[in-house]
Protein backbone atom coordinates (compact mmCIF):
# COMPACT_ATOMS: atom_id res chain seq x y z
CA UNK A 1 0.00 0.00 0.00
CA UNK A 2 1.32 3.41 -0.92
CA UNK A 3 2.07 5.46 2.19
CA UNK A 4 0.08 8.63 2.76
CA UNK A 5 1.79 11.76 1.58
CA UNK A 6 3.26 13.83 4.33
CA UNK A 7 2.18 17.43 4.62
CA UNK A 8 4.22 20.34 5.85
CA UNK A 9 1.72 22.81 7.28
CA UNK A 10 4.36 25.53 7.11
CA UNK A 11 4.50 25.13 3.33
CA UNK A 12 1.48 26.34 1.32
CA UNK A 13 2.41 24.24 -1.74
CA UNK A 14 2.74 21.14 0.43
CA UNK A 15 -0.78 21.72 1.81
CA UNK A 16 -2.22 22.17 -1.71
CA UNK A 17 -0.47 19.02 -2.94
CA UNK A 18 -1.85 17.09 0.02
CA UNK A 19 -5.40 18.32 -0.59
CA UNK A 20 -5.23 17.32 -4.26
CA UNK A 21 -4.13 13.81 -3.30
CA UNK A 22 -7.15 13.28 -1.02
CA UNK A 23 -9.54 11.88 -3.64
CA UNK A 24 -12.18 10.98 -1.05
CA UNK A 25 -12.53 14.63 -0.03
CA UNK A 26 -13.20 15.66 -3.60
CA UNK A 27 -15.64 12.78 -4.06
CA UNK A 28 -17.70 14.05 -1.11
CA UNK A 29 -17.54 17.62 -2.40
CA UNK A 30 -18.65 16.42 -5.83
CA UNK A 31 -21.66 14.58 -4.40
CA UNK A 32 -22.70 17.65 -2.40
CA UNK A 33 -22.39 19.95 -5.42
CA UNK A 34 -24.35 17.50 -7.59
CA UNK A 35 -27.12 17.31 -4.99
CA UNK A 36 -27.38 21.10 -4.80
CA UNK A 37 -27.55 21.39 -8.60
CA UNK A 38 -30.27 18.71 -8.84
CA UNK A 39 -32.38 20.36 -6.13
CA UNK A 40 -31.96 23.73 -7.81
CA UNK A 41 -32.84 22.53 -11.31
CA UNK A 42 -35.66 20.12 -10.58
CA UNK A 43 -39.19 21.60 -10.46
CA UNK A 44 -41.24 21.36 -7.28
CA UNK A 45 -43.07 18.11 -6.67
CA UNK A 46 -46.56 17.64 -8.07
CA UNK A 47 -49.61 17.90 -5.86
CA UNK A 48 -51.27 14.53 -5.48
CA UNK A 49 -54.98 13.92 -5.09
CA UNK A 50 -56.91 10.92 -3.78
CA UNK A 51 -58.47 9.07 -6.72
CA UNK A 52 -61.49 8.14 -4.60
CA UNK A 53 -62.65 11.74 -4.43
CA UNK A 54 -63.32 14.47 -6.97
CA UNK A 55 -60.89 17.25 -7.79
CA UNK A 56 -63.19 19.45 -9.88
CA UNK A 57 -66.66 19.74 -8.31
CA UNK A 58 -68.04 21.99 -5.57
CA UNK A 59 -67.04 19.54 -2.83
CA UNK A 60 -63.45 19.60 -4.08
CA UNK A 61 -63.51 23.39 -4.20
CA UNK A 62 -64.73 23.58 -0.61
CA UNK A 63 -62.24 21.13 0.90
CA UNK A 64 -59.45 22.93 -0.99
CA UNK A 65 -59.87 25.69 1.59
CA UNK A 66 -58.09 23.33 4.00
CA UNK A 67 -55.24 22.50 1.60
CA UNK A 68 -52.48 24.20 3.60
CA UNK A 69 -53.52 22.61 6.88
CA UNK A 70 -54.18 19.14 5.47
CA UNK A 71 -50.86 18.83 3.64
CA UNK A 72 -48.90 20.51 6.43
CA UNK A 73 -49.75 17.87 9.03
CA UNK A 74 -49.98 15.83 6.72
CA UNK A 75 -53.22 13.92 7.22
CA UNK A 76 -54.08 12.85 3.69
CA UNK A 77 -54.29 14.13 0.12
CA UNK A 78 -55.84 17.57 -0.13
CA UNK A 79 -59.20 16.27 -1.42
CA UNK A 80 -59.54 13.45 1.13
CA UNK A 81 -62.28 14.22 3.71
CA UNK A 82 -61.35 11.12 5.74
CA UNK A 83 -57.74 12.05 6.65
CA UNK A 84 -56.87 8.50 5.70
CA UNK A 85 -53.11 8.56 6.24
CA UNK A 86 -53.34 9.39 9.94
CA UNK A 87 -51.84 6.55 11.95
CA UNK A 88 -52.56 5.66 15.57
CA UNK A 89 -49.66 7.78 16.81
CA UNK A 90 -50.76 10.83 14.81
CA UNK A 91 -54.34 10.42 16.02
CA UNK A 92 -53.19 10.33 19.64
CA UNK A 93 -51.17 13.50 19.14
CA UNK A 94 -54.20 15.25 17.63
CA UNK A 95 -56.45 14.15 20.47
CA UNK A 96 -53.99 15.37 23.10
CA UNK A 97 -53.07 18.60 21.31
CA UNK A 98 -56.60 19.68 20.46
CA UNK A 99 -58.51 17.97 23.26
CA UNK A 100 -60.84 16.17 20.84
CA UNK A 101 -61.60 13.21 23.08
CA UNK A 102 -65.30 13.14 22.20
CA UNK A 103 -67.59 14.06 19.35
CA UNK A 104 -68.67 17.19 21.23
CA UNK A 105 -65.03 18.22 21.70
CA UNK A 106 -64.60 17.92 17.95
CA UNK A 107 -67.66 20.02 17.15
CA UNK A 108 -66.71 22.62 19.77
CA UNK A 109 -63.23 22.99 18.27
CA UNK A 110 -64.65 23.57 14.81
CA UNK A 111 -67.13 26.11 16.17
CA UNK A 112 -64.36 27.98 17.97
CA UNK A 113 -62.18 28.13 14.88
CA UNK A 114 -65.02 29.34 12.66
CA UNK A 115 -66.31 32.00 15.06
CA UNK A 116 -63.97 33.14 17.84
CA UNK A 117 -60.92 32.04 15.86
CA UNK A 118 -57.35 32.72 16.95
CA UNK A 119 -57.95 36.43 17.17
CA UNK A 120 -56.28 39.17 19.16
CA UNK A 121 -58.43 42.27 19.40
CA UNK A 122 -55.58 44.73 18.97
CA UNK A 123 -54.28 42.94 15.89
CA UNK A 124 -57.75 43.03 14.34
CA UNK A 125 -57.92 46.78 14.95
CA UNK A 126 -54.46 47.41 13.49
CA UNK A 127 -55.35 45.50 10.31
CA UNK A 128 -58.68 47.32 10.05
CA UNK A 129 -56.81 50.65 10.12
CA UNK A 130 -54.59 49.40 7.29
CA UNK A 131 -57.51 48.28 5.16
CA UNK A 132 -59.34 51.58 5.67
CA UNK A 133 -56.22 53.58 4.84
CA UNK A 134 -55.65 51.51 1.68
CA UNK A 135 -59.18 52.30 0.56
CA UNK A 136 -58.58 56.00 1.08
CA UNK A 137 -55.20 56.02 -0.69
CA UNK A 138 -56.12 53.62 -3.47
CA UNK A 139 -52.93 51.64 -2.87
CA UNK A 140 -51.10 49.60 -0.24
CA UNK A 141 -50.08 51.94 2.61
CA UNK A 142 -46.41 52.27 3.40
CA UNK A 143 -45.26 51.14 6.84
CA UNK A 144 -44.84 54.70 8.14
CA UNK A 145 -48.28 55.71 6.85
CA UNK A 146 -49.88 52.68 8.47
CA UNK A 147 -48.08 53.24 11.77
CA UNK A 148 -49.05 56.91 11.88
CA UNK A 149 -52.66 56.01 11.18
CA UNK A 150 -52.67 53.53 14.07
CA UNK A 151 -51.24 56.14 16.44
CA UNK A 152 -53.83 58.66 15.22
CA UNK A 153 -56.51 56.15 16.22
CA UNK A 154 -55.06 55.98 19.73
CA UNK A 155 -52.84 52.94 19.31
CA UNK A 156 -49.61 52.44 21.24
CA UNK A 157 -46.76 53.36 18.90
CA UNK A 158 -44.22 50.90 20.30
CA UNK A 159 -46.60 47.95 20.22
CA UNK A 160 -47.91 48.93 16.80
CA UNK A 161 -44.40 49.24 15.35
CA UNK A 162 -43.58 45.63 16.31
CA UNK A 163 -46.81 44.44 14.72
CA UNK A 164 -46.42 46.48 11.52
CA UNK A 165 -42.79 45.42 11.11
CA UNK A 166 -43.64 41.74 11.66
CA UNK A 167 -46.54 41.78 9.20
CA UNK A 168 -44.59 43.53 6.45
CA UNK A 169 -41.51 41.36 7.01
CA UNK A 170 -43.57 38.17 6.77
CA UNK A 171 -45.54 39.37 3.75
CA UNK A 172 -42.36 40.30 1.93
CA UNK A 173 -40.67 36.95 2.45
CA UNK A 174 -43.78 34.99 1.47
CA UNK A 175 -44.21 37.10 -1.67
CA UNK A 176 -40.58 36.47 -2.59
CA UNK A 177 -40.77 32.70 -2.03
CA UNK A 178 -44.21 32.04 -3.50
CA UNK A 179 -43.70 34.43 -6.40
CA UNK A 180 -44.97 37.89 -7.28
CA UNK A 181 -47.11 36.36 -10.00
CA UNK A 182 -49.16 34.70 -7.24
CA UNK A 183 -48.79 37.10 -4.30
CA UNK A 184 -48.96 40.25 -6.39
CA UNK A 185 -47.58 43.57 -5.10
CA UNK A 186 -51.10 44.95 -4.57
CA UNK A 187 -52.06 42.06 -2.27
CA UNK A 188 -51.72 42.59 1.47
CA UNK A 189 -53.06 41.06 4.66
CA UNK A 190 -56.38 42.49 5.84
CA UNK A 191 -57.22 39.69 8.27
CA UNK A 192 -55.41 36.75 9.86
CA UNK A 193 -58.58 34.61 9.90
CA UNK A 194 -57.35 32.47 7.00
CA UNK A 195 -55.26 30.41 9.41
CA UNK A 196 -58.22 29.45 11.60
CA UNK A 197 -60.50 28.76 8.63
CA UNK A 198 -57.90 26.41 7.15
CA UNK A 199 -57.53 24.69 10.49
CA UNK A 200 -61.30 24.30 10.77
CA UNK A 201 -61.42 22.37 7.50
CA UNK A 202 -58.48 20.23 8.60
CA UNK A 203 -60.13 19.59 11.97
CA UNK A 204 -63.31 18.48 10.20
CA UNK A 205 -61.47 15.79 8.25
CA UNK A 206 -59.56 14.68 11.35
CA UNK A 207 -62.86 14.10 13.12
CA UNK A 208 -63.83 11.59 10.45
CA UNK A 209 -60.55 9.73 10.99
CA UNK A 210 -61.15 9.77 14.75
CA UNK A 211 -64.64 8.35 14.34
CA UNK A 212 -66.50 11.46 15.54
CA UNK A 213 -68.41 11.93 12.28
CA UNK A 214 -68.89 10.56 8.77
CA UNK A 215 -68.07 11.93 5.33
CA UNK A 216 -71.55 13.35 4.67
CA UNK A 217 -71.51 15.31 7.92
CA UNK A 218 -67.97 16.48 7.24
CA UNK A 219 -68.98 17.75 3.80
CA UNK A 220 -71.84 19.72 5.36
CA UNK A 221 -69.52 21.25 7.99
CA UNK A 222 -66.90 22.15 5.38
CA UNK A 223 -69.62 23.81 3.31
CA UNK A 224 -70.57 25.96 6.31
CA UNK A 225 -66.93 26.92 6.91
CA UNK A 226 -66.66 28.05 3.30
CA UNK A 227 -69.85 30.07 3.59
CA UNK A 228 -68.25 31.97 6.47
CA UNK A 229 -64.78 32.28 4.92
CA UNK A 230 -65.27 33.19 1.28
CA UNK A 231 -66.67 36.72 1.78
CA UNK A 232 -63.57 37.72 3.78
CA UNK A 233 -61.15 37.16 0.89
CA UNK A 234 -60.95 38.12 -2.77
CA UNK A 235 -58.98 35.14 -4.11
CA UNK A 236 -57.08 31.98 -3.25
CA UNK A 237 -53.89 34.04 -3.06
CA UNK A 238 -55.53 36.47 -0.64
CA UNK A 239 -56.64 33.56 1.53
CA UNK A 240 -53.27 31.78 1.31
CA UNK A 241 -51.40 34.91 2.34
CA UNK A 242 -53.73 35.35 5.32
CA UNK A 243 -53.25 31.72 6.37
CA UNK A 244 -49.47 31.79 6.17
CA UNK A 245 -48.97 35.18 7.79
CA UNK A 246 -51.53 34.25 10.45
CA UNK A 247 -49.69 31.02 11.20
CA UNK A 248 -46.32 32.74 11.58
CA UNK A 249 -47.77 35.57 13.67
CA UNK A 250 -49.63 33.21 15.98
CA UNK A 251 -46.72 30.88 16.74
CA UNK A 252 -44.16 33.71 17.00
CA UNK A 253 -46.48 35.62 19.33
CA UNK A 254 -46.44 38.53 16.91
CA UNK A 255 -42.71 39.16 16.97
CA UNK A 256 -41.33 37.68 13.75
CA UNK A 257 -37.65 37.28 12.98
CA UNK A 258 -35.73 35.08 10.56
CA UNK A 259 -35.69 32.11 12.93
CA UNK A 260 -39.40 32.12 13.71
CA UNK A 261 -40.32 32.70 10.08
CA UNK A 262 -38.28 29.72 8.91
CA UNK A 263 -39.84 27.55 11.60
CA UNK A 264 -43.49 28.34 10.91
CA UNK A 265 -43.84 29.51 7.31
CA UNK A 266 -45.41 27.32 4.61
CA UNK A 267 -44.45 29.03 1.36
CA UNK A 268 -43.74 25.81 -0.54
CA UNK A 269 -47.23 24.44 0.13
CA UNK A 270 -48.75 27.81 -0.79
CA UNK A 271 -46.84 27.86 -4.07
CA UNK A 272 -47.81 24.25 -4.80
CA UNK A 273 -51.49 24.93 -4.18
CA UNK A 274 -51.49 27.92 -6.55
CA UNK A 275 -49.29 26.43 -9.30
CA UNK A 276 -50.89 24.89 -12.40
CA UNK A 277 -47.56 23.21 -13.29
CA UNK A 278 -47.63 21.41 -9.94
CA UNK A 279 -51.32 20.43 -10.30
CA UNK A 280 -52.30 22.79 -7.51
CA UNK A 281 -56.07 22.93 -6.97
CA UNK A 282 -56.10 26.67 -6.35
CA UNK A 283 -54.79 27.21 -9.89
CA UNK A 284 -57.87 25.63 -11.48
CA UNK A 285 -60.71 25.94 -8.97
CA UNK A 286 -62.62 29.21 -8.88
CA UNK A 287 -62.58 31.22 -5.66
CA UNK A 288 -66.25 32.03 -6.20
CA UNK A 289 -68.48 29.07 -5.37
PDB file of C-alpha atoms in Angstrom, residues 137-272:
ATOM      1  CA  UNK A 137     -55.203  56.015  -0.688  1.00  0.00           C
ATOM      2  CA  UNK A 138     -56.122  53.618  -3.469  1.00  0.00           C
ATOM      3  CA  UNK A 139     -52.929  51.644  -2.868  1.00  0.00           C
ATOM      4  CA  UNK A 140     -51.096  49.600  -0.244  1.00  0.00           C
ATOM      5  CA  UNK A 141     -50.082  51.942   2.607  1.00  0.00           C
ATOM      6  CA  UNK A 142     -46.408  52.267   3.402  1.00  0.00           C
ATOM      7  CA  UNK A 143     -45.264  51.142   6.837  1.00  0.00           C
ATOM      8  CA  UNK A 144     -44.844  54.697   8.137  1.00  0.00           C
ATOM      9  CA  UNK A 145     -48.279  55.712   6.854  1.00  0.00           C
ATOM     10  CA  UNK A 146     -49.879  52.682   8.474  1.00  0.00           C
ATOM     11  CA  UNK A 147     -48.081  53.238  11.774  1.00  0.00           C
ATOM     12  CA  UNK A 148     -49.051  56.911  11.877  1.00  0.00           C
ATOM     13  CA  UNK A 149     -52.662  56.013  11.181  1.00  0.00           C
ATOM     14  CA  UNK A 150     -52.670  53.527  14.075  1.00  0.00           C
ATOM     15  CA  UNK A 151     -51.238  56.139  16.437  1.00  0.00           C
ATOM     16  CA  UNK A 152     -53.833  58.657  15.217  1.00  0.00           C
ATOM     17  CA  UNK A 153     -56.510  56.154  16.220  1.00  0.00           C
ATOM     18  CA  UNK A 154     -55.062  55.982  19.728  1.00  0.00           C
ATOM     19  CA  UNK A 155     -52.837  52.936  19.311  1.00  0.00           C
ATOM     20  CA  UNK A 156     -49.605  52.440  21.241  1.00  0.00           C
ATOM     21  CA  UNK A 157     -46.758  53.356  18.898  1.00  0.00           C
ATOM     22  CA  UNK A 158     -44.223  50.897  20.295  1.00  0.00           C
ATOM     23  CA  UNK A 159     -46.597  47.945  20.216  1.00  0.00           C
ATOM     24  CA  UNK A 160     -47.905  48.934  16.801  1.00  0.00           C
ATOM     25  CA  UNK A 161     -44.401  49.236  15.354  1.00  0.00           C
ATOM     26  CA  UNK A 162     -43.584  45.634  16.314  1.00  0.00           C
ATOM     27  CA  UNK A 163     -46.811  44.436  14.718  1.00  0.00           C
ATOM     28  CA  UNK A 164     -46.419  46.480  11.521  1.00  0.00           C
ATOM     29  CA  UNK A 165     -42.792  45.419  11.115  1.00  0.00           C
ATOM     30  CA  UNK A 166     -43.637  41.735  11.657  1.00  0.00           C
ATOM     31  CA  UNK A 167     -46.541  41.781   9.198  1.00  0.00           C
ATOM     32  CA  UNK A 168     -44.590  43.528   6.446  1.00  0.00           C
ATOM     33  CA  UNK A 169     -41.511  41.360   7.006  1.00  0.00           C
ATOM     34  CA  UNK A 170     -43.573  38.171   6.771  1.00  0.00           C
ATOM     35  CA  UNK A 171     -45.544  39.366   3.751  1.00  0.00           C
ATOM     36  CA  UNK A 172     -42.357  40.302   1.925  1.00  0.00           C
ATOM     37  CA  UNK A 173     -40.665  36.947   2.447  1.00  0.00           C
ATOM     38  CA  UNK A 174     -43.780  34.993   1.474  1.00  0.00           C
ATOM     39  CA  UNK A 175     -44.214  37.095  -1.672  1.00  0.00           C
ATOM     40  CA  UNK A 176     -40.578  36.467  -2.590  1.00  0.00           C
ATOM     41  CA  UNK A 177     -40.773  32.705  -2.031  1.00  0.00           C
ATOM     42  CA  UNK A 178     -44.206  32.036  -3.497  1.00  0.00           C
ATOM     43  CA  UNK A 179     -43.697  34.426  -6.395  1.00  0.00           C
ATOM     44  CA  UNK A 180     -44.967  37.890  -7.277  1.00  0.00           C
ATOM     45  CA  UNK A 181     -47.114  36.363  -9.997  1.00  0.00           C
ATOM     46  CA  UNK A 182     -49.162  34.703  -7.238  1.00  0.00           C
ATOM     47  CA  UNK A 183     -48.786  37.100  -4.305  1.00  0.00           C
ATOM     48  CA  UNK A 184     -48.964  40.252  -6.394  1.00  0.00           C
ATOM     49  CA  UNK A 185     -47.584  43.574  -5.105  1.00  0.00           C
ATOM     50  CA  UNK A 186     -51.104  44.949  -4.566  1.00  0.00           C
ATOM     51  CA  UNK A 187     -52.061  42.059  -2.270  1.00  0.00           C
ATOM     52  CA  UNK A 188     -51.722  42.593   1.471  1.00  0.00           C
ATOM     53  CA  UNK A 189     -53.061  41.056   4.664  1.00  0.00           C
ATOM     54  CA  UNK A 190     -56.380  42.494   5.835  1.00  0.00           C
ATOM     55  CA  UNK A 191     -57.217  39.693   8.275  1.00  0.00           C
ATOM     56  CA  UNK A 192     -55.414  36.748   9.855  1.00  0.00           C
ATOM     57  CA  UNK A 193     -58.582  34.613   9.899  1.00  0.00           C
ATOM     58  CA  UNK A 194     -57.350  32.469   7.004  1.00  0.00           C
ATOM     59  CA  UNK A 195     -55.257  30.406   9.415  1.00  0.00           C
ATOM     60  CA  UNK A 196     -58.222  29.447  11.599  1.00  0.00           C
ATOM     61  CA  UNK A 197     -60.503  28.759   8.630  1.00  0.00           C
ATOM     62  CA  UNK A 198     -57.901  26.405   7.145  1.00  0.00           C
ATOM     63  CA  UNK A 199     -57.526  24.694  10.494  1.00  0.00           C
ATOM     64  CA  UNK A 200     -61.295  24.303  10.774  1.00  0.00           C
ATOM     65  CA  UNK A 201     -61.417  22.365   7.499  1.00  0.00           C
ATOM     66  CA  UNK A 202     -58.484  20.233   8.602  1.00  0.00           C
ATOM     67  CA  UNK A 203     -60.131  19.588  11.974  1.00  0.00           C
ATOM     68  CA  UNK A 204     -63.314  18.480  10.201  1.00  0.00           C
ATOM     69  CA  UNK A 205     -61.470  15.786   8.247  1.00  0.00           C
ATOM     70  CA  UNK A 206     -59.557  14.681  11.347  1.00  0.00           C
ATOM     71  CA  UNK A 207     -62.859  14.104  13.124  1.00  0.00           C
ATOM     72  CA  UNK A 208     -63.833  11.591  10.449  1.00  0.00           C
ATOM     73  CA  UNK A 209     -60.548   9.729  10.989  1.00  0.00           C
ATOM     74  CA  UNK A 210     -61.151   9.769  14.753  1.00  0.00           C
ATOM     75  CA  UNK A 211     -64.644   8.354  14.336  1.00  0.00           C
ATOM     76  CA  UNK A 212     -66.495  11.461  15.537  1.00  0.00           C
ATOM     77  CA  UNK A 213     -68.414  11.926  12.277  1.00  0.00           C
ATOM     78  CA  UNK A 214     -68.888  10.557   8.768  1.00  0.00           C
ATOM     79  CA  UNK A 215     -68.072  11.933   5.328  1.00  0.00           C
ATOM     80  CA  UNK A 216     -71.553  13.350   4.669  1.00  0.00           C
ATOM     81  CA  UNK A 217     -71.509  15.308   7.923  1.00  0.00           C
ATOM     82  CA  UNK A 218     -67.967  16.478   7.243  1.00  0.00           C
ATOM     83  CA  UNK A 219     -68.978  17.752   3.804  1.00  0.00           C
ATOM     84  CA  UNK A 220     -71.836  19.719   5.363  1.00  0.00           C
ATOM     85  CA  UNK A 221     -69.520  21.255   7.988  1.00  0.00           C
ATOM     86  CA  UNK A 222     -66.901  22.147   5.385  1.00  0.00           C
ATOM     87  CA  UNK A 223     -69.625  23.813   3.315  1.00  0.00           C
ATOM     88  CA  UNK A 224     -70.567  25.957   6.310  1.00  0.00           C
ATOM     89  CA  UNK A 225     -66.927  26.916   6.906  1.00  0.00           C
ATOM     90  CA  UNK A 226     -66.659  28.047   3.296  1.00  0.00           C
ATOM     91  CA  UNK A 227     -69.854  30.067   3.594  1.00  0.00           C
ATOM     92  CA  UNK A 228     -68.246  31.967   6.469  1.00  0.00           C
ATOM     93  CA  UNK A 229     -64.784  32.278   4.921  1.00  0.00           C
ATOM     94  CA  UNK A 230     -65.269  33.186   1.282  1.00  0.00           C
ATOM     95  CA  UNK A 231     -66.667  36.723   1.776  1.00  0.00           C
ATOM     96  CA  UNK A 232     -63.569  37.721   3.778  1.00  0.00           C
ATOM     97  CA  UNK A 233     -61.155  37.161   0.888  1.00  0.00           C
ATOM     98  CA  UNK A 234     -60.953  38.117  -2.767  1.00  0.00           C
ATOM     99  CA  UNK A 235     -58.983  35.144  -4.107  1.00  0.00           C
ATOM    100  CA  UNK A 236     -57.081  31.976  -3.249  1.00  0.00           C
ATOM    101  CA  UNK A 237     -53.891  34.040  -3.059  1.00  0.00           C
ATOM    102  CA  UNK A 238     -55.526  36.469  -0.639  1.00  0.00           C
ATOM    103  CA  UNK A 239     -56.641  33.555   1.527  1.00  0.00           C
ATOM    104  CA  UNK A 240     -53.270  31.782   1.309  1.00  0.00           C
ATOM    105  CA  UNK A 241     -51.404  34.911   2.345  1.00  0.00           C
ATOM    106  CA  UNK A 242     -53.731  35.345   5.322  1.00  0.00           C
ATOM    107  CA  UNK A 243     -53.252  31.718   6.367  1.00  0.00           C
ATOM    108  CA  UNK A 244     -49.466  31.792   6.168  1.00  0.00           C
ATOM    109  CA  UNK A 245     -48.975  35.184   7.788  1.00  0.00           C
ATOM    110  CA  UNK A 246     -51.527  34.245  10.450  1.00  0.00           C
ATOM    111  CA  UNK A 247     -49.685  31.018  11.203  1.00  0.00           C
ATOM    112  CA  UNK A 248     -46.317  32.741  11.576  1.00  0.00           C
ATOM    113  CA  UNK A 249     -47.768  35.574  13.666  1.00  0.00           C
ATOM    114  CA  UNK A 250     -49.627  33.210  15.980  1.00  0.00           C
ATOM    115  CA  UNK A 251     -46.720  30.883  16.742  1.00  0.00           C
ATOM    116  CA  UNK A 252     -44.157  33.705  17.002  1.00  0.00           C
ATOM    117  CA  UNK A 253     -46.483  35.621  19.333  1.00  0.00           C
ATOM    118  CA  UNK A 254     -46.443  38.531  16.912  1.00  0.00           C
ATOM    119  CA  UNK A 255     -42.709  39.157  16.966  1.00  0.00           C
ATOM    120  CA  UNK A 256     -41.333  37.680  13.748  1.00  0.00           C
ATOM    121  CA  UNK A 257     -37.655  37.282  12.979  1.00  0.00           C
ATOM    122  CA  UNK A 258     -35.725  35.077  10.563  1.00  0.00           C
ATOM    123  CA  UNK A 259     -35.686  32.108  12.933  1.00  0.00           C
ATOM    124  CA  UNK A 260     -39.404  32.121  13.709  1.00  0.00           C
ATOM    125  CA  UNK A 261     -40.316  32.702  10.085  1.00  0.00           C
ATOM    126  CA  UNK A 262     -38.278  29.723   8.912  1.00  0.00           C
ATOM    127  CA  UNK A 263     -39.841  27.551  11.599  1.00  0.00           C
ATOM    128  CA  UNK A 264     -43.487  28.341  10.913  1.00  0.00           C
ATOM    129  CA  UNK A 265     -43.842  29.509   7.307  1.00  0.00           C
ATOM    130  CA  UNK A 266     -45.406  27.319   4.609  1.00  0.00           C
ATOM    131  CA  UNK A 267     -44.448  29.034   1.357  1.00  0.00           C
ATOM    132  CA  UNK A 268     -43.736  25.811  -0.541  1.00  0.00           C
ATOM    133  CA  UNK A 269     -47.229  24.442   0.132  1.00  0.00           C
ATOM    134  CA  UNK A 270     -48.746  27.810  -0.788  1.00  0.00           C
ATOM    135  CA  UNK A 271     -46.842  27.863  -4.073  1.00  0.00           C
ATOM    136  CA  UNK A 272     -47.806  24.251  -4.802  1.00  0.00           C
TER     137      UNK A 272
END
